[in-house]
mmCIF file of N, CA and C in Angstrom:
data_model
loop_
_atom_site.group_PDB
_atom_site.id
_atom_site.type_symbol
_atom_site.label_atom_id
_atom_site.label_comp_id
_atom_site.label_asym_id
_atom_site.label_seq_id
_atom_site.Cartn_x
_atom_site.Cartn_y
_atom_site.Cartn_z
ATOM 1 N N PHE A 97 0.557 3.060 7.230
ATOM 2 C CA PHE A 97 0.155 2.191 6.139
ATOM 3 C C PHE A 97 -1.300 1.796 6.320
ATOM 4 N N GLY A 98 -2.049 1.794 5.256
ATOM 5 C CA GLY A 98 -3.409 1.285 5.265
ATOM 6 C C GLY A 98 -3.484 0.060 4.375
ATOM 7 N N LEU A 99 -3.884 -1.053 4.942
ATOM 8 C CA LEU A 99 -3.994 -2.299 4.182
ATOM 9 C C LEU A 99 -5.421 -2.432 3.685
ATOM 10 N N LEU A 100 -5.624 -2.339 2.386
ATOM 11 C CA LEU A 100 -6.955 -2.358 1.782
ATOM 12 C C LEU A 100 -7.368 -3.793 1.489
ATOM 13 N N ILE A 101 -8.435 -4.233 2.145
ATOM 14 C CA ILE A 101 -8.896 -5.615 2.032
ATOM 15 C C ILE A 101 -10.322 -5.614 1.509
ATOM 16 N N ASN A 102 -10.572 -6.410 0.471
ATOM 17 C CA ASN A 102 -11.911 -6.560 -0.078
ATOM 18 C C ASN A 102 -12.692 -7.548 0.781
ATOM 19 N N GLN A 103 -13.950 -7.249 1.053
ATOM 20 C CA GLN A 103 -14.777 -8.122 1.888
ATOM 21 C C GLN A 103 -14.865 -9.540 1.339
ATOM 22 N N ASN A 104 -14.857 -9.703 0.035
ATOM 23 C CA ASN A 104 -15.030 -11.026 -0.577
ATOM 24 C C ASN A 104 -13.804 -11.923 -0.455
ATOM 25 N N THR A 105 -12.633 -11.337 -0.307
ATOM 26 C CA THR A 105 -11.407 -12.138 -0.293
ATOM 27 C C THR A 105 -10.684 -12.105 1.042
ATOM 28 N N SER A 106 -11.264 -11.498 2.060
ATOM 29 C CA SER A 106 -10.546 -11.301 3.319
ATOM 30 C C SER A 106 -10.114 -12.610 3.973
ATOM 31 N N ASN A 107 -10.920 -13.670 3.911
ATOM 32 C CA ASN A 107 -10.540 -14.940 4.528
ATOM 33 C C ASN A 107 -9.359 -15.589 3.822
ATOM 34 N N LEU A 108 -9.248 -15.390 2.521
ATOM 35 C CA LEU A 108 -8.164 -15.992 1.755
ATOM 36 C C LEU A 108 -6.825 -15.310 2.011
ATOM 37 N N LEU A 109 -6.853 -14.080 2.503
ATOM 38 C CA LEU A 109 -5.637 -13.296 2.635
ATOM 39 C C LEU A 109 -5.167 -13.119 4.071
ATOM 40 N N ASP A 110 -5.812 -13.767 5.031
ATOM 41 C CA ASP A 110 -5.481 -13.536 6.435
ATOM 42 C C ASP A 110 -3.995 -13.653 6.729
ATOM 43 N N SER A 111 -3.344 -14.699 6.248
ATOM 44 C CA SER A 111 -1.923 -14.889 6.555
ATOM 45 C C SER A 111 -1.059 -13.812 5.899
ATOM 46 N N SER A 112 -1.402 -13.395 4.690
ATOM 47 C CA SER A 112 -0.642 -12.343 4.008
ATOM 48 C C SER A 112 -0.784 -11.011 4.723
ATOM 49 N N VAL A 113 -2.005 -10.688 5.122
ATOM 50 C CA VAL A 113 -2.257 -9.437 5.832
ATOM 51 C C VAL A 113 -1.513 -9.434 7.163
ATOM 52 N N CYS A 114 -1.606 -10.530 7.910
ATOM 53 C CA CYS A 114 -0.929 -10.620 9.213
ATOM 54 C C CYS A 114 0.581 -10.500 9.063
ATOM 55 N N ALA A 115 1.141 -11.131 8.052
ATOM 56 C CA ALA A 115 2.591 -11.072 7.836
ATOM 57 C C ALA A 115 3.048 -9.651 7.526
ATOM 58 N N LEU A 116 2.314 -8.959 6.657
ATOM 59 C CA LEU A 116 2.697 -7.595 6.314
ATOM 60 C C LEU A 116 2.490 -6.653 7.495
ATOM 61 N N LYS A 117 1.389 -6.817 8.234
ATOM 62 C CA LYS A 117 1.155 -5.991 9.424
ATOM 63 C C LYS A 117 2.297 -6.145 10.421
ATOM 64 N N GLU A 118 2.730 -7.360 10.646
ATOM 65 C CA GLU A 118 3.817 -7.613 11.594
ATOM 66 C C GLU A 118 5.122 -6.975 11.117
ATOM 67 N N THR A 119 5.412 -7.078 9.837
ATOM 68 C CA THR A 119 6.623 -6.467 9.283
ATOM 69 C C THR A 119 6.583 -4.953 9.433
ATOM 70 N N ILE A 120 5.451 -4.353 9.144
ATOM 71 C CA ILE A 120 5.302 -2.895 9.261
ATOM 72 C C ILE A 120 5.468 -2.465 10.711
ATOM 73 N N ARG A 121 4.859 -3.166 11.627
ATOM 74 C CA ARG A 121 4.957 -2.810 13.050
ATOM 75 C C ARG A 121 6.380 -2.986 13.577
ATOM 76 N N ARG A 122 7.092 -4.022 13.114
ATOM 77 C CA ARG A 122 8.491 -4.207 13.531
ATOM 78 C C ARG A 122 9.369 -3.058 13.065
ATOM 79 N N LYS A 123 8.989 -2.422 11.973
ATOM 80 C CA LYS A 123 9.726 -1.264 11.470
ATOM 81 C C LYS A 123 9.338 0.014 12.215
ATOM 82 N N GLY A 124 8.425 -0.109 13.182
ATOM 83 C CA GLY A 124 8.028 1.036 13.988
ATOM 84 C C GLY A 124 7.043 1.967 13.311
ATOM 85 N N ARG A 125 6.276 1.448 12.383
ATOM 86 C CA ARG A 125 5.314 2.269 11.652
ATOM 87 C C ARG A 125 3.880 1.901 12.024
ATOM 88 N N PHE A 126 2.993 2.861 11.846
ATOM 89 C CA PHE A 126 1.562 2.686 12.092
ATOM 90 C C PHE A 126 0.962 1.870 10.958
ATOM 91 N N CYS A 127 0.040 0.974 11.297
ATOM 92 C CA CYS A 127 -0.591 0.124 10.295
ATOM 93 C C CYS A 127 -2.024 -0.179 10.715
ATOM 94 N N VAL A 128 -2.935 -0.135 9.750
ATOM 95 C CA VAL A 128 -4.331 -0.468 10.021
ATOM 96 C C VAL A 128 -4.904 -1.201 8.806
ATOM 97 N N ALA A 129 -5.708 -2.228 9.058
ATOM 98 C CA ALA A 129 -6.396 -2.945 7.979
ATOM 99 C C ALA A 129 -7.751 -2.287 7.750
ATOM 100 N N ILE A 130 -8.080 -2.049 6.494
ATOM 101 C CA ILE A 130 -9.320 -1.370 6.129
ATOM 102 C C ILE A 130 -10.095 -2.264 5.170
ATOM 103 N N SER A 131 -11.299 -2.642 5.554
ATOM 104 C CA SER A 131 -12.158 -3.434 4.682
ATOM 105 C C SER A 131 -12.864 -2.479 3.728
ATOM 106 N N ILE A 132 -12.671 -2.710 2.432
ATOM 107 C CA ILE A 132 -13.151 -1.746 1.444
ATOM 108 C C ILE A 132 -13.684 -2.491 0.225
ATOM 109 N N GLY A 133 -14.653 -1.915 -0.418
ATOM 110 C CA GLY A 133 -15.150 -2.477 -1.672
ATOM 111 C C GLY A 133 -14.302 -1.941 -2.807
ATOM 112 N N ASP A 134 -14.882 -1.142 -3.671
ATOM 113 C CA ASP A 134 -14.128 -0.521 -4.754
ATOM 114 C C ASP A 134 -13.313 0.642 -4.204
ATOM 115 N N LEU A 135 -12.095 0.764 -4.674
ATOM 116 C CA LEU A 135 -11.195 1.822 -4.244
ATOM 117 C C LEU A 135 -11.516 3.096 -5.012
ATOM 118 N N THR A 136 -11.833 4.163 -4.287
ATOM 119 C CA THR A 136 -12.123 5.452 -4.912
ATOM 120 C C THR A 136 -11.359 6.545 -4.180
ATOM 121 N N LEU A 137 -11.210 7.682 -4.827
ATOM 122 C CA LEU A 137 -10.535 8.824 -4.224
ATOM 123 C C LEU A 137 -11.259 9.276 -2.958
ATOM 124 N N GLU A 138 -12.581 9.214 -2.976
ATOM 125 C CA GLU A 138 -13.365 9.637 -1.818
ATOM 126 C C GLU A 138 -13.080 8.762 -0.602
ATOM 127 N N LYS A 139 -12.946 7.476 -0.822
ATOM 128 C CA LYS A 139 -12.670 6.562 0.293
ATOM 129 C C LYS A 139 -11.270 6.787 0.854
ATOM 130 N N ILE A 140 -10.301 6.983 -0.015
ATOM 131 C CA ILE A 140 -8.935 7.240 0.447
ATOM 132 C C ILE A 140 -8.863 8.557 1.216
ATOM 133 N N ALA A 141 -9.615 9.550 0.781
ATOM 134 C CA ALA A 141 -9.602 10.854 1.446
ATOM 135 C C ALA A 141 -10.107 10.774 2.884
ATOM 136 N N ASN A 142 -10.830 9.725 3.235
ATOM 137 C CA ASN A 142 -11.319 9.558 4.604
ATOM 138 C C ASN A 142 -10.220 9.166 5.584
ATOM 139 N N PHE A 143 -9.018 8.915 5.094
ATOM 140 C CA PHE A 143 -7.916 8.471 5.945
ATOM 141 C C PHE A 143 -6.698 9.380 5.758
ATOM 142 N N PRO A 144 -6.787 10.637 6.213
ATOM 143 C CA PRO A 144 -5.682 11.575 5.989
ATOM 144 C C PRO A 144 -4.399 11.202 6.727
ATOM 145 N N GLU A 145 -4.496 10.394 7.775
ATOM 146 C CA GLU A 145 -3.304 10.025 8.550
ATOM 147 C C GLU A 145 -2.482 8.920 7.888
ATOM 148 N N ILE A 146 -3.006 8.314 6.841
ATOM 149 C CA ILE A 146 -2.306 7.219 6.159
ATOM 150 C C ILE A 146 -1.588 7.767 4.932
ATOM 151 N N ASP A 147 -0.268 7.508 4.881
ATOM 152 C CA ASP A 147 0.550 8.008 3.774
ATOM 153 C C ASP A 147 0.609 7.050 2.593
ATOM 154 N N VAL A 148 0.560 5.745 2.870
ATOM 155 C CA VAL A 148 0.718 4.719 1.843
ATOM 156 C C VAL A 148 -0.342 3.650 2.041
ATOM 157 N N PHE A 149 -0.993 3.256 0.959
ATOM 158 C CA PHE A 149 -1.957 2.160 1.011
ATOM 159 C C PHE A 149 -1.360 0.933 0.332
ATOM 160 N N VAL A 150 -1.697 -0.236 0.863
ATOM 161 C CA VAL A 150 -1.285 -1.502 0.260
ATOM 162 C C VAL A 150 -2.555 -2.228 -0.154
ATOM 163 N N ASN A 151 -2.658 -2.550 -1.437
ATOM 164 C CA ASN A 151 -3.879 -3.139 -1.979
ATOM 165 C C ASN A 151 -3.858 -4.663 -1.900
ATOM 166 N N PHE A 152 -4.802 -5.217 -1.150
ATOM 167 C CA PHE A 152 -5.014 -6.663 -1.103
ATOM 168 C C PHE A 152 -6.290 -7.035 -1.851
ATOM 169 N N SER A 153 -7.063 -6.038 -2.276
ATOM 170 C CA SER A 153 -8.329 -6.316 -2.953
ATOM 171 C C SER A 153 -8.094 -6.540 -4.441
ATOM 172 N N CYS A 154 -9.141 -6.910 -5.126
ATOM 173 C CA CYS A 154 -9.053 -7.223 -6.549
ATOM 174 C C CYS A 154 -8.706 -5.972 -7.348
ATOM 175 N N LYS A 155 -7.640 -6.043 -8.100
ATOM 176 C CA LYS A 155 -7.201 -4.889 -8.891
ATOM 177 C C LYS A 155 -8.151 -4.584 -10.041
ATOM 178 N N TRP A 156 -8.869 -5.584 -10.493
ATOM 179 C CA TRP A 156 -9.725 -5.407 -11.668
ATOM 180 C C TRP A 156 -11.074 -4.799 -11.320
ATOM 181 N N SER A 157 -11.458 -4.831 -10.042
ATOM 182 C CA SER A 157 -12.766 -4.294 -9.665
ATOM 183 C C SER A 157 -12.668 -2.880 -9.121
ATOM 184 N N SER A 158 -11.525 -2.251 -9.266
ATOM 185 C CA SER A 158 -11.364 -0.906 -8.722
ATOM 186 C C SER A 158 -10.536 -0.053 -9.670
ATOM 187 N N ASP A 159 -10.435 1.200 -9.325
ATOM 188 C CA ASP A 159 -9.644 2.142 -10.113
ATOM 189 C C ASP A 159 -8.290 2.360 -9.448
ATOM 190 N N VAL A 160 -7.625 1.263 -9.066
ATOM 191 C CA VAL A 160 -6.369 1.362 -8.328
ATOM 192 C C VAL A 160 -5.354 2.225 -9.063
ATOM 193 N N PHE A 161 -5.324 2.133 -10.376
ATOM 194 C CA PHE A 161 -4.323 2.874 -11.119
ATOM 195 C C PHE A 161 -4.886 4.147 -11.744
ATOM 196 N N ASP A 162 -6.026 4.597 -11.258
ATOM 197 C CA ASP A 162 -6.572 5.885 -11.669
ATOM 198 C C ASP A 162 -5.598 6.970 -11.185
ATOM 199 N N ARG A 163 -5.131 7.794 -12.095
ATOM 200 C CA ARG A 163 -4.120 8.801 -11.753
ATOM 201 C C ARG A 163 -4.563 9.710 -10.615
ATOM 202 N N SER A 164 -5.836 10.077 -10.530
ATOM 203 C CA SER A 164 -6.283 10.974 -9.462
ATOM 204 C C SER A 164 -6.114 10.336 -8.089
ATOM 205 N N ILE A 165 -6.285 9.014 -8.004
ATOM 206 C CA ILE A 165 -6.074 8.319 -6.735
ATOM 207 C C ILE A 165 -4.586 8.272 -6.422
ATOM 208 N N LEU A 166 -3.767 7.912 -7.398
ATOM 209 C CA LEU A 166 -2.335 7.769 -7.167
ATOM 210 C C LEU A 166 -1.660 9.087 -6.829
ATOM 211 N N GLU A 167 -2.158 10.193 -7.364
ATOM 212 C CA GLU A 167 -1.578 11.489 -7.033
ATOM 213 C C GLU A 167 -1.922 11.886 -5.609
ATOM 214 N N HIS A 168 -3.046 11.412 -5.110
ATOM 215 C CA HIS A 168 -3.466 11.739 -3.746
ATOM 216 C C HIS A 168 -2.687 10.920 -2.725
ATOM 217 N N ARG A 169 -2.582 9.635 -2.940
ATOM 218 C CA ARG A 169 -1.846 8.717 -2.054
ATOM 219 C C ARG A 169 -1.341 7.541 -2.872
ATOM 220 N N PRO A 170 -0.116 7.097 -2.618
ATOM 221 C CA PRO A 170 0.378 5.914 -3.325
ATOM 222 C C PRO A 170 -0.364 4.652 -2.900
ATOM 223 N N VAL A 171 -0.643 3.787 -3.867
ATOM 224 C CA VAL A 171 -1.286 2.494 -3.617
ATOM 225 C C VAL A 171 -0.363 1.417 -4.182
ATOM 226 N N LEU A 172 0.173 0.580 -3.294
ATOM 227 C CA LEU A 172 1.129 -0.450 -3.691
ATOM 228 C C LEU A 172 0.497 -1.825 -3.654
ATOM 229 N N ASP A 173 1.022 -2.736 -4.450
ATOM 230 C CA ASP A 173 0.665 -4.149 -4.333
ATOM 231 C C ASP A 173 1.339 -4.702 -3.090
ATOM 232 N N GLN A 174 0.774 -5.760 -2.532
ATOM 233 C CA GLN A 174 1.333 -6.338 -1.307
ATOM 234 C C GLN A 174 2.764 -6.831 -1.499
ATOM 235 N N GLU A 175 3.074 -7.413 -2.642
ATOM 236 C CA GLU A 175 4.415 -7.932 -2.894
ATOM 237 C C GLU A 175 5.440 -6.806 -2.935
ATOM 238 N N ILE A 176 5.083 -5.710 -3.572
ATOM 239 C CA ILE A 176 5.989 -4.571 -3.676
ATOM 240 C C ILE A 176 6.208 -3.942 -2.308
ATOM 241 N N ALA A 177 5.145 -3.810 -1.524
ATOM 242 C CA ALA A 177 5.281 -3.247 -0.177
ATOM 243 C C ALA A 177 6.211 -4.089 0.682
ATOM 244 N N MET A 178 6.068 -5.406 0.626
ATOM 245 C CA MET A 178 6.919 -6.290 1.423
ATOM 246 C C MET A 178 8.378 -6.181 0.987
ATOM 247 N N GLU A 179 8.620 -6.156 -0.315
ATOM 248 C CA GLU A 179 9.996 -6.015 -0.811
ATOM 249 C C GLU A 179 10.609 -4.690 -0.376
ATOM 250 N N MET A 180 9.832 -3.618 -0.452
ATOM 251 C CA MET A 180 10.339 -2.312 -0.050
ATOM 252 C C MET A 180 10.694 -2.293 1.428
ATOM 253 N N LEU A 181 9.870 -2.886 2.255
ATOM 254 C CA LEU A 181 10.151 -2.924 3.689
ATOM 255 C C LEU A 181 11.395 -3.758 3.984
ATOM 256 N N GLN A 182 11.582 -4.827 3.254
ATOM 257 C CA GLN A 182 12.745 -5.684 3.482
ATOM 258 C C GLN A 182 14.036 -5.038 2.982
ATOM 259 N N ASN A 183 13.945 -4.166 1.988
ATOM 260 C CA ASN A 183 15.120 -3.493 1.418
ATOM 261 C C ASN A 183 15.108 -2.005 1.753
ATOM 262 N N GLU A 184 14.663 -1.679 2.943
ATOM 263 C CA GLU A 184 14.410 -0.293 3.319
ATOM 264 C C GLU A 184 15.614 0.629 3.185
ATOM 265 N N GLY A 185 16.807 0.146 3.418
ATOM 266 C CA GLY A 185 17.976 1.012 3.384
ATOM 267 C C GLY A 185 18.514 1.287 1.994
ATOM 268 N N ASP A 186 18.038 0.590 0.990
ATOM 269 C CA ASP A 186 18.566 0.688 -0.367
ATOM 270 C C ASP A 186 17.690 1.619 -1.200
ATOM 271 N N GLU A 187 18.074 2.899 -1.265
ATOM 272 C CA GLU A 187 17.244 3.902 -1.939
ATOM 273 C C GLU A 187 17.094 3.620 -3.434
ATOM 274 N N GLU A 188 18.167 3.177 -4.099
ATOM 275 C CA GLU A 188 18.087 2.893 -5.535
ATOM 276 C C GLU A 188 17.127 1.741 -5.813
ATOM 277 N N GLU A 189 17.207 0.692 -5.013
ATOM 278 C CA GLU A 189 16.308 -0.446 -5.192
ATOM 279 C C GLU A 189 14.867 -0.043 -4.894
ATOM 280 N N THR A 190 14.673 0.833 -3.919
ATOM 281 C CA THR A 190 13.328 1.317 -3.594
ATOM 282 C C THR A 190 12.726 2.053 -4.778
ATOM 283 N N ARG A 191 13.505 2.904 -5.435
ATOM 284 C CA ARG A 191 12.989 3.626 -6.599
ATOM 285 C C ARG A 191 12.628 2.662 -7.721
ATOM 286 N N ASP A 192 13.400 1.589 -7.891
ATOM 287 C CA ASP A 192 13.070 0.590 -8.907
ATOM 288 C C ASP A 192 11.707 -0.030 -8.633
ATOM 289 N N PHE A 193 11.429 -0.361 -7.378
ATOM 290 C CA PHE A 193 10.130 -0.925 -7.027
ATOM 291 C C PHE A 193 9.017 0.089 -7.250
ATOM 292 N N LEU A 194 9.272 1.344 -6.924
ATOM 293 C CA LEU A 194 8.248 2.370 -7.114
ATOM 294 C C LEU A 194 7.927 2.531 -8.592
ATOM 295 N N ASP A 195 8.942 2.499 -9.445
ATOM 296 C CA ASP A 195 8.705 2.626 -10.885
ATOM 297 C C ASP A 195 7.830 1.493 -11.399
ATOM 298 N N THR A 196 8.057 0.276 -10.935
ATOM 299 C CA THR A 196 7.281 -0.852 -11.433
ATOM 300 C C THR A 196 5.883 -0.897 -10.845
ATOM 301 N N SER A 197 5.644 -0.210 -9.747
ATOM 302 C CA SER A 197 4.327 -0.261 -9.116
ATOM 303 C C SER A 197 3.340 0.720 -9.720
ATOM 304 N N MET A 198 3.824 1.629 -10.579
ATOM 305 C CA MET A 198 2.991 2.664 -11.185
ATOM 306 C C MET A 198 2.493 3.664 -10.156
ATOM 307 N N ALA A 199 3.082 3.703 -8.971
ATOM 308 C CA ALA A 199 2.698 4.678 -7.955
ATOM 309 C C ALA A 199 3.415 5.990 -8.236
ATOM 310 N N VAL A 200 2.807 7.098 -7.840
ATOM 311 C CA VAL A 200 3.393 8.410 -8.046
ATOM 312 C C VAL A 200 4.010 8.846 -6.722
ATOM 313 N N PHE A 201 5.345 8.911 -6.685
ATOM 314 C CA PHE A 201 6.067 9.288 -5.477
ATOM 315 C C PHE A 201 6.976 10.467 -5.791
ATOM 316 N N GLU A 202 7.288 11.241 -4.778
ATOM 317 C CA GLU A 202 8.345 12.218 -4.907
ATOM 318 C C GLU A 202 9.661 11.454 -4.886
ATOM 319 N N LYS A 203 10.739 12.092 -5.313
ATOM 320 C CA LYS A 203 12.047 11.424 -5.260
ATOM 321 C C LYS A 203 12.553 11.485 -3.828
ATOM 322 N N LYS A 204 12.314 10.439 -3.081
ATOM 323 C CA LYS A 204 12.838 10.332 -1.726
ATOM 324 C C LYS A 204 12.899 8.866 -1.356
ATOM 325 N N SER A 205 13.661 8.573 -0.346
ATOM 326 C CA SER A 205 13.805 7.178 0.059
ATOM 327 C C SER A 205 12.561 6.720 0.797
ATOM 328 N N PHE A 206 12.411 5.421 0.922
ATOM 329 C CA PHE A 206 11.276 4.832 1.614
ATOM 330 C C PHE A 206 11.267 5.215 3.084
ATOM 331 N N LYS A 207 12.442 5.556 3.648
ATOM 332 C CA LYS A 207 12.520 5.953 5.051
ATOM 333 C C LYS A 207 11.670 7.189 5.322
ATOM 334 N N GLY A 208 11.469 8.035 4.310
ATOM 335 C CA GLY A 208 10.707 9.266 4.499
ATOM 336 C C GLY A 208 9.214 9.062 4.575
ATOM 337 N N LEU A 209 8.733 7.873 4.273
ATOM 338 C CA LEU A 209 7.292 7.631 4.274
ATOM 339 C C LEU A 209 6.791 7.331 5.653
#
C-alpha cells in the first residue's frame, strides 16, 4: 500500500495516516507513506512495488479519478481502504466498496491484493 499525502495537509492527517498504517501492518502487508503534490500517472509509475494507493491528499487538486491512473493502479479514499481492511474476509462487501470508490479492479477478493 502507498499512502499518498499532500505536503500542505500532512500535519492535519497524522493520526489518520498512523491508524491506517498500523492496520495495514497488522494485516501483514507492506505500507509506505509518500509525500506527493498532484497525483499523476508518471508519479505512480515510480512505485512499481505498490499495488494499491490510498489518497490522503486533496481530491480536487489532482487527477485521482483520471481513468489512465486508475487503470494503472487503484487509488482508494482512506475511508474505503479502512473499511476494506476491516471486512477483509467478505468478498461481496469488498466488491461493493470497490464499486463506490470508482477504482478499476479485476474481479477478485481483497485478499489477492
